[in-house]
mmCIF file with all atom_site columns, C-alpha atoms in Angstrom:
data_model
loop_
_atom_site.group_PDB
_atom_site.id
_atom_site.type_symbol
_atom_site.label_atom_id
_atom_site.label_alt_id
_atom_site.label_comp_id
_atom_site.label_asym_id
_atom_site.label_entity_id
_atom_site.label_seq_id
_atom_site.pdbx_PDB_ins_code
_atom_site.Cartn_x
_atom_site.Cartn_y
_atom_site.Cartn_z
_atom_site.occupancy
_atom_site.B_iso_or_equiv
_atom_site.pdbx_formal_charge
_atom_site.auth_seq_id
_atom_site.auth_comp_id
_atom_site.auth_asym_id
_atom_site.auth_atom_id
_atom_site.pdbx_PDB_model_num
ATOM 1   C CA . UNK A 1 1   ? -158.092 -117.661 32.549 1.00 0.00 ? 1   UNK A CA 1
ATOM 2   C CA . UNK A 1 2   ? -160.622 -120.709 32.595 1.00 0.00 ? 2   UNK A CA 1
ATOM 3   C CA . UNK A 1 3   ? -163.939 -119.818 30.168 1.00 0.00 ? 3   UNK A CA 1
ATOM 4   C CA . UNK A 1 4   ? -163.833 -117.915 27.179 1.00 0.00 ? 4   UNK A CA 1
ATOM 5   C CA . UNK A 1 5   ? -167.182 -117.159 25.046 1.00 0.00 ? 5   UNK A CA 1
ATOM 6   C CA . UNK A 1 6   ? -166.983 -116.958 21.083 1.00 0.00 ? 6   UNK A CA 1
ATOM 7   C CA . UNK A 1 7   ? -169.305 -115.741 19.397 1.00 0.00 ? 7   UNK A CA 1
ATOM 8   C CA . UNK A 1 8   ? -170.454 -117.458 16.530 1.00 0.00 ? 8   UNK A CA 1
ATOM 9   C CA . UNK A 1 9   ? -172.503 -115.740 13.727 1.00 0.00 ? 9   UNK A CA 1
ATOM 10  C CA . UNK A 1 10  ? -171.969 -118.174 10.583 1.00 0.00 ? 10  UNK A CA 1
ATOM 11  C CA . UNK A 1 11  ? -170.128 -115.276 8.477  1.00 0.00 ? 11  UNK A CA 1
ATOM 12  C CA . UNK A 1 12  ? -167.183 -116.420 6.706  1.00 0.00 ? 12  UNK A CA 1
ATOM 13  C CA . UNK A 1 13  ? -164.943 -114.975 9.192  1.00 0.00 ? 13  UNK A CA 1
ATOM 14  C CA . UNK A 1 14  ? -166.214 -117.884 12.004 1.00 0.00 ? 14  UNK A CA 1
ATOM 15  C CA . UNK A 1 15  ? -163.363 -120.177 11.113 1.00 0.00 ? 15  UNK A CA 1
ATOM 16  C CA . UNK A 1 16  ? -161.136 -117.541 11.767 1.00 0.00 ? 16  UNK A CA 1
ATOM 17  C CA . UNK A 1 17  ? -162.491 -115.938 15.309 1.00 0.00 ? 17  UNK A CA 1
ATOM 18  C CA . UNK A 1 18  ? -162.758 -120.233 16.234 1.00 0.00 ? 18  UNK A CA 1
ATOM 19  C CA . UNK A 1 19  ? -159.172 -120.968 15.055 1.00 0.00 ? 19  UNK A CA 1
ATOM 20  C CA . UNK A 1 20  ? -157.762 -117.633 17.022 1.00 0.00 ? 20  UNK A CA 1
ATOM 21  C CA . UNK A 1 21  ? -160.031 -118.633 20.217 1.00 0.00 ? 21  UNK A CA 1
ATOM 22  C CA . UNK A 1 22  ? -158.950 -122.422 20.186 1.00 0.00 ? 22  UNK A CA 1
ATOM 23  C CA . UNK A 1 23  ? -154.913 -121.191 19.872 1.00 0.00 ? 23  UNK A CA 1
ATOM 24  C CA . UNK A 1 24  ? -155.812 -119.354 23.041 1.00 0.00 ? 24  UNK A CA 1
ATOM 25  C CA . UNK A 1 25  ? -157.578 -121.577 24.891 1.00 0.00 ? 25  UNK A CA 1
ATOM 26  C CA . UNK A 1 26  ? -154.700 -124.347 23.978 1.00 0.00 ? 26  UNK A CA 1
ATOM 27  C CA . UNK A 1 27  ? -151.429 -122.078 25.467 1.00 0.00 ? 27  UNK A CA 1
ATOM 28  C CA . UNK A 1 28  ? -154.343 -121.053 29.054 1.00 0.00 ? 28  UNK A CA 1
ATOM 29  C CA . UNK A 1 29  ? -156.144 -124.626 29.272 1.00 0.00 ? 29  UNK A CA 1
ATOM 30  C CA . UNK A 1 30  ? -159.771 -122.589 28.821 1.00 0.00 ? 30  UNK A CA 1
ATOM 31  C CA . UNK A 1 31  ? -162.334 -123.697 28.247 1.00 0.00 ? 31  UNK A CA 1
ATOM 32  C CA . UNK A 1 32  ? -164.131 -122.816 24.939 1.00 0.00 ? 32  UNK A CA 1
ATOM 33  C CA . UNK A 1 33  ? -168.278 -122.429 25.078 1.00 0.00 ? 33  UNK A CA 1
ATOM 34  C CA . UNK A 1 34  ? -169.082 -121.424 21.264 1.00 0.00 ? 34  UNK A CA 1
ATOM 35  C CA . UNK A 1 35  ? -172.570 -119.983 21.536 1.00 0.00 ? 35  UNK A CA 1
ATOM 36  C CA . UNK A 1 36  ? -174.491 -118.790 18.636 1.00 0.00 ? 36  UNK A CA 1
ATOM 37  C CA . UNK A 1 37  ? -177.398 -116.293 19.363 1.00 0.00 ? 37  UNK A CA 1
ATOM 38  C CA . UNK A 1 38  ? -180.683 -116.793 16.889 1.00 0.00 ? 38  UNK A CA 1
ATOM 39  C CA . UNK A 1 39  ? -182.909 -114.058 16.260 1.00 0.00 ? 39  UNK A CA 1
ATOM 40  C CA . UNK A 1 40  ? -185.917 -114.572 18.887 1.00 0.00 ? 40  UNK A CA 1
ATOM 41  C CA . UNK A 1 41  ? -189.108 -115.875 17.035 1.00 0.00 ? 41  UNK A CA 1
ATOM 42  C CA . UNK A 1 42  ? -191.480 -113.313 15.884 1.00 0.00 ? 42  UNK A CA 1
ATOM 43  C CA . UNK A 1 43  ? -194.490 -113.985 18.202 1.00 0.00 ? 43  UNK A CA 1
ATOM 44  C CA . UNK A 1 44  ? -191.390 -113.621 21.046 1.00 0.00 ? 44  UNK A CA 1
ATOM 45  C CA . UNK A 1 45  ? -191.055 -109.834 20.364 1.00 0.00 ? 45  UNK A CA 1
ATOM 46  C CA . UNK A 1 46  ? -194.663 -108.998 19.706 1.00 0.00 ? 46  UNK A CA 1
ATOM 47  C CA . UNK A 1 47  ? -195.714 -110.009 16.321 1.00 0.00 ? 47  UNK A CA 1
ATOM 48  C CA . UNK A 1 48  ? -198.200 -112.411 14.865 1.00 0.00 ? 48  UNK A CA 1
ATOM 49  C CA . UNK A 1 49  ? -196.591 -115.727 14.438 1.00 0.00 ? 49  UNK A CA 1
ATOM 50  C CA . UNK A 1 50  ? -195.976 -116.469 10.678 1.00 0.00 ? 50  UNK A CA 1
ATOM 51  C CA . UNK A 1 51  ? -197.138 -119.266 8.220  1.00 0.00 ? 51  UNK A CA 1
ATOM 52  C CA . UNK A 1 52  ? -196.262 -123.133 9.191  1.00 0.00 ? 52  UNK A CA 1
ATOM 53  C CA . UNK A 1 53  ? -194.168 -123.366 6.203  1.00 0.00 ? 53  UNK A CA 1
ATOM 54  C CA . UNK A 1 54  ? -192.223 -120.108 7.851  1.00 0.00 ? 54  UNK A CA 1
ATOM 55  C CA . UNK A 1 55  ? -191.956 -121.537 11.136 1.00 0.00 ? 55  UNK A CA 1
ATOM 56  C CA . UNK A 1 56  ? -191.419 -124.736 9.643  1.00 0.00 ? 56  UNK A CA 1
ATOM 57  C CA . UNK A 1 57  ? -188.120 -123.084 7.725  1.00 0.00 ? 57  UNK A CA 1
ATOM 58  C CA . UNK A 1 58  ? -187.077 -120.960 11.057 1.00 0.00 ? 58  UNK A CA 1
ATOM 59  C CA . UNK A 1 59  ? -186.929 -124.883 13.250 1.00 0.00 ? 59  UNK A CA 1
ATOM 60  C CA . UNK A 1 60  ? -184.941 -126.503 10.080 1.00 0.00 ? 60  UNK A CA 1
ATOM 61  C CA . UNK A 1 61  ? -182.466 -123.339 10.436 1.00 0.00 ? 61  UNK A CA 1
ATOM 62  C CA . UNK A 1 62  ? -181.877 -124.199 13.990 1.00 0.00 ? 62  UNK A CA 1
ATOM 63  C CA . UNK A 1 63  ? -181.111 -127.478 13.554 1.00 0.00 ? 63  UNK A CA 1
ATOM 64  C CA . UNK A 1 64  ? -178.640 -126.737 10.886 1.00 0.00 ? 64  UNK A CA 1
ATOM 65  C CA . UNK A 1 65  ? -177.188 -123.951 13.251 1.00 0.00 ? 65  UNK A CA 1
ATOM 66  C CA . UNK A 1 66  ? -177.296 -126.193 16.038 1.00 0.00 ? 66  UNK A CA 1
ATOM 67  C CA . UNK A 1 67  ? -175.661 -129.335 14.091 1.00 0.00 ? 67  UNK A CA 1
ATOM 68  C CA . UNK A 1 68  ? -172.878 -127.229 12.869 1.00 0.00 ? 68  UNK A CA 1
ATOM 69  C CA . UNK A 1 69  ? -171.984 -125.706 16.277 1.00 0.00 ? 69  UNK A CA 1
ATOM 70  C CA . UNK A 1 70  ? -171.669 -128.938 17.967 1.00 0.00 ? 70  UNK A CA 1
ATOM 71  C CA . UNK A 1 71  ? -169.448 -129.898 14.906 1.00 0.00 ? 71  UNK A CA 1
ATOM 72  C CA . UNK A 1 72  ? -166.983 -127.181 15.335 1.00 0.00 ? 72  UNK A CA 1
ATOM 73  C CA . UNK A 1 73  ? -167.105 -127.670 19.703 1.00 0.00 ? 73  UNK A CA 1
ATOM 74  C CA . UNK A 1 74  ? -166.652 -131.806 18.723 1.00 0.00 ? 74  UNK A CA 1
ATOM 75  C CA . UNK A 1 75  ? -163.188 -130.359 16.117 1.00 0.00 ? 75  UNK A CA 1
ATOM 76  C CA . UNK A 1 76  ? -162.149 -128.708 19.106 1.00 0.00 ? 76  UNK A CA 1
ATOM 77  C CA . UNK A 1 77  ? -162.433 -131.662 21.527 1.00 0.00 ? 77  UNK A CA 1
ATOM 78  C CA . UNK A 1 78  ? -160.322 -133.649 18.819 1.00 0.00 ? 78  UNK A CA 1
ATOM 79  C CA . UNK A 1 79  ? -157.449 -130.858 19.354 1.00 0.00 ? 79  UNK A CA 1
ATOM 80  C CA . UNK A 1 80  ? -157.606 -131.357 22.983 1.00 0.00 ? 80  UNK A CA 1
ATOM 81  C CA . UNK A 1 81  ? -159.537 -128.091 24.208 1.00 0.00 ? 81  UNK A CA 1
ATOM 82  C CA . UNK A 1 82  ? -162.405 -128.779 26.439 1.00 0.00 ? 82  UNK A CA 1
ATOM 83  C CA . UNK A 1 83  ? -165.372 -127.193 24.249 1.00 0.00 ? 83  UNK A CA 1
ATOM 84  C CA . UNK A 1 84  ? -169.321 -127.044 24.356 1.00 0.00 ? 84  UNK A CA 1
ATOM 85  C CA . UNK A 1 85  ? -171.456 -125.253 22.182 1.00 0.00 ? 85  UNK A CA 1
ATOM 86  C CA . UNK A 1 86  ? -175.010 -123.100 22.650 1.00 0.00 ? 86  UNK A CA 1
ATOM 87  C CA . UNK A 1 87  ? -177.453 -121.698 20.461 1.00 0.00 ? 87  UNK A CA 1
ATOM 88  C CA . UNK A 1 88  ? -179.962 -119.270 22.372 1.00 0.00 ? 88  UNK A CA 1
ATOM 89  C CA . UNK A 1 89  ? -182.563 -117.310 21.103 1.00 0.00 ? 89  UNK A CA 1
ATOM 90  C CA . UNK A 1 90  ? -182.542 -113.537 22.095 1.00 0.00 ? 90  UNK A CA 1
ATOM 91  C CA . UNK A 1 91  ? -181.640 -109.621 21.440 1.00 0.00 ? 91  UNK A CA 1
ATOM 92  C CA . UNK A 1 92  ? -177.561 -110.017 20.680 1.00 0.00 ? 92  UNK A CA 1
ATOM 93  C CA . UNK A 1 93  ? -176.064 -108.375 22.726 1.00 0.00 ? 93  UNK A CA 1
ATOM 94  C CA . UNK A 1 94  ? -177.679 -108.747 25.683 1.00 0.00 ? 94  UNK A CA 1
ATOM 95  C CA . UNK A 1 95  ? -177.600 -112.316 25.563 1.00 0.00 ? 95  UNK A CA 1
ATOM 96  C CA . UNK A 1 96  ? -174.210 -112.444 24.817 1.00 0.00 ? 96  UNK A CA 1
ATOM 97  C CA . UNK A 1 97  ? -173.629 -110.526 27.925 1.00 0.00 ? 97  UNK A CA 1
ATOM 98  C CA . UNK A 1 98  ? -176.094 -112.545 30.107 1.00 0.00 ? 98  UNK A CA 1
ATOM 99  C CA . UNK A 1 99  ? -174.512 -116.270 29.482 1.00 0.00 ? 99  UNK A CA 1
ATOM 100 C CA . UNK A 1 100 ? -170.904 -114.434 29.818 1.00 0.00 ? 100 UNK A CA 1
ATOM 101 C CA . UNK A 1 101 ? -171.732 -113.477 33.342 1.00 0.00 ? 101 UNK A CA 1
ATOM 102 C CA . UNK A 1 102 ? -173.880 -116.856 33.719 1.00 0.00 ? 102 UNK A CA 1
ATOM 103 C CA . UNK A 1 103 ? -170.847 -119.237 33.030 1.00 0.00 ? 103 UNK A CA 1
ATOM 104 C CA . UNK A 1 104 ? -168.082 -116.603 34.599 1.00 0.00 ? 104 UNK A CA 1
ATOM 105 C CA . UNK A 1 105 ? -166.109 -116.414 31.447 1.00 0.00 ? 105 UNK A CA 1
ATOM 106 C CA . UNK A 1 106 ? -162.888 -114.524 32.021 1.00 0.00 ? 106 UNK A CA 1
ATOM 107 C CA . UNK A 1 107 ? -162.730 -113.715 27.675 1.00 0.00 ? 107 UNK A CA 1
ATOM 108 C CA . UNK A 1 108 ? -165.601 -113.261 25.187 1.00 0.00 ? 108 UNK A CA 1
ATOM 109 C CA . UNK A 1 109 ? -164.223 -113.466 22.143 1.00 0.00 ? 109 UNK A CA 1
ATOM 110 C CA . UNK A 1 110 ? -165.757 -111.802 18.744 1.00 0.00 ? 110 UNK A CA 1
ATOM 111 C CA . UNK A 1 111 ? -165.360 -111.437 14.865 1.00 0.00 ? 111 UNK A CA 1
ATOM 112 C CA . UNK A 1 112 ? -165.272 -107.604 13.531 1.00 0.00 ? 112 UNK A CA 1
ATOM 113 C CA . UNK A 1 113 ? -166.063 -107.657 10.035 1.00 0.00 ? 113 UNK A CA 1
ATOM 114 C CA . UNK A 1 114 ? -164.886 -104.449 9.730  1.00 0.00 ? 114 UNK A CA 1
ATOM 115 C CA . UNK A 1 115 ? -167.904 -102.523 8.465  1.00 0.00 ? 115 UNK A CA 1
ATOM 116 C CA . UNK A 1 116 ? -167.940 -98.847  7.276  1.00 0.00 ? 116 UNK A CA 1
ATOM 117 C CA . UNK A 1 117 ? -168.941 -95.919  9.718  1.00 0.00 ? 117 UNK A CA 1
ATOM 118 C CA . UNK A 1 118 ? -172.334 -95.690  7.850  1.00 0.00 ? 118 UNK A CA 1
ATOM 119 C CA . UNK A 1 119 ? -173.088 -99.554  8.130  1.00 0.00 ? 119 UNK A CA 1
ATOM 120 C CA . UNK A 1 120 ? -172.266 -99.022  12.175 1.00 0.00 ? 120 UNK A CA 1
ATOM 121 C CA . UNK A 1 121 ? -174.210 -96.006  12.112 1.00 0.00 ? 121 UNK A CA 1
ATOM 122 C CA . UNK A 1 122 ? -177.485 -97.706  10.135 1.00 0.00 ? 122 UNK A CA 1
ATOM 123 C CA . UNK A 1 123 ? -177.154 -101.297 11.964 1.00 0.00 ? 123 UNK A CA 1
ATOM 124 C CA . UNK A 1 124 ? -174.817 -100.828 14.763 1.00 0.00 ? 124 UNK A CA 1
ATOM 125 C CA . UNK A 1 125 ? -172.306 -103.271 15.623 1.00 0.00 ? 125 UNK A CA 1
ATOM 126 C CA . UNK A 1 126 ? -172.363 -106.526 17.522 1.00 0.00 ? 126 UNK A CA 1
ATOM 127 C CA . UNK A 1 127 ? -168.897 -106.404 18.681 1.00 0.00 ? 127 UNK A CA 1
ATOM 128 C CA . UNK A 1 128 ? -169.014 -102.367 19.425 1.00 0.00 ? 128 UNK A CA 1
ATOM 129 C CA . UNK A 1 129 ? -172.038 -102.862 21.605 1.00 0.00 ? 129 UNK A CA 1
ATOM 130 C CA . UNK A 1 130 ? -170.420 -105.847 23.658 1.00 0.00 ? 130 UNK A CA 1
ATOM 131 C CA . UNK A 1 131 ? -167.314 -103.878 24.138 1.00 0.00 ? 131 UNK A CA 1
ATOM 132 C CA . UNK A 1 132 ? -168.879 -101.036 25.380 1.00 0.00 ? 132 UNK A CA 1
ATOM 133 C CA . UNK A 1 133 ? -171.191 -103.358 28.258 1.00 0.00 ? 133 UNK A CA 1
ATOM 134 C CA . UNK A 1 134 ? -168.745 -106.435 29.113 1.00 0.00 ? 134 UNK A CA 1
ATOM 135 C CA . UNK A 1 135 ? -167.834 -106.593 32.479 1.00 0.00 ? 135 UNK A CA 1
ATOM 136 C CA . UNK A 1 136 ? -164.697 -108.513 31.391 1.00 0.00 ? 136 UNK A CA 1
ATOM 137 C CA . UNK A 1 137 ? -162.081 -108.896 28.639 1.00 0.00 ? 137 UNK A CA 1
ATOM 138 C CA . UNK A 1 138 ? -163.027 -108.764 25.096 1.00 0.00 ? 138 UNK A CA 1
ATOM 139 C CA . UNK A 1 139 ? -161.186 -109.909 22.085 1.00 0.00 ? 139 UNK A CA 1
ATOM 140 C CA . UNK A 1 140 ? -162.151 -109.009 18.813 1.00 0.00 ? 140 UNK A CA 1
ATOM 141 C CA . UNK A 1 141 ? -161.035 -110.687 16.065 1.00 0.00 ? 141 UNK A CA 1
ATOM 142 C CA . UNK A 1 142 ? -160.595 -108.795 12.570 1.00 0.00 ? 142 UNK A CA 1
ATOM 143 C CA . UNK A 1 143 ? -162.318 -110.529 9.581  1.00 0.00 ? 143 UNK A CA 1
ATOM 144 C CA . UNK A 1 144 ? -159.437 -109.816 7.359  1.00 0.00 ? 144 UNK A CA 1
ATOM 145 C CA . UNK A 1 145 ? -157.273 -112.225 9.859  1.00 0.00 ? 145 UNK A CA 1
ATOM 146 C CA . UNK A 1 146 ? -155.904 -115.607 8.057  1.00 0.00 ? 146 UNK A CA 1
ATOM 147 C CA . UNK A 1 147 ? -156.834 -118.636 10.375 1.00 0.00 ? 147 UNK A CA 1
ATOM 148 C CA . UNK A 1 148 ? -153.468 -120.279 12.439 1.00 0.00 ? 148 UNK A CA 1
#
């Protein structure tokens, strides 16, 4: 194993799914690409772009997102794991499953926060749907997990 993928989403169980990742990456010698996916911008999936001060907000989230990412990829490099972050815009999933197969990962690595079977049912589930379409490994990390 050289690449694993985590998936970041900002929930409080990131620390956790990073912690478990980096302890795996430090016994292989992987590397770690933490990519975050945002939510693609309105006018991307067909609607009418919103109000400055809305777009405005959406580019001041990014940077935040963005900053904070190459904070936890830079806490990683001060371990000693080789580490590089991402933040792409796009459907979940999919994207997920695109830059997995772009940078040959050999692990993508996800939080579960354990939701009920109507949640999964109403919203679906990240880590379900990249399970069922990865064309390699997958670990998924429960939420309920205490960081190493």
């Amino acid at each position: 194993m050289q690449n694993f993928l985590v998936a970041i989403d900002f929930s409080e169980i990131t620390p956790v799914v990073i912690a478990q990742a980096e302890s795996l990456a430090a016994a292989t010698k992987s590397k770690l690409w933490l990519i975050h996916i945002a939510e693609p911008e309105p006018d991307f999936v067909g609607y009418q772009t919103g109000p400055q001060t809305e777009r405005d907000y959406i580019a001041h989230k990014f940077r935040k997102e963005h900053r904070q990412l190459q904070k936890w990829a830079e806490n990683s490099r001060q371990k000693g794991i080789d580490a590089a972050a991402l933040l792409i815009q796009g459907p979940i999933v999919e994207t997920i499953l695109a830059q997995a197969q772009k940078l040959a990962v050999d692990l993508i690595v996800v939080g579960s926060h354990g939701h009920s079977g109507l949640y999964k049912a109403l919203v679906g589930s990240i880590s379900e749907g990249i399970l069922q379409k990865a064309d390699c490994p997958v670990m998924v990390i429960p939420g309920r997990l205490k960081t190493v």
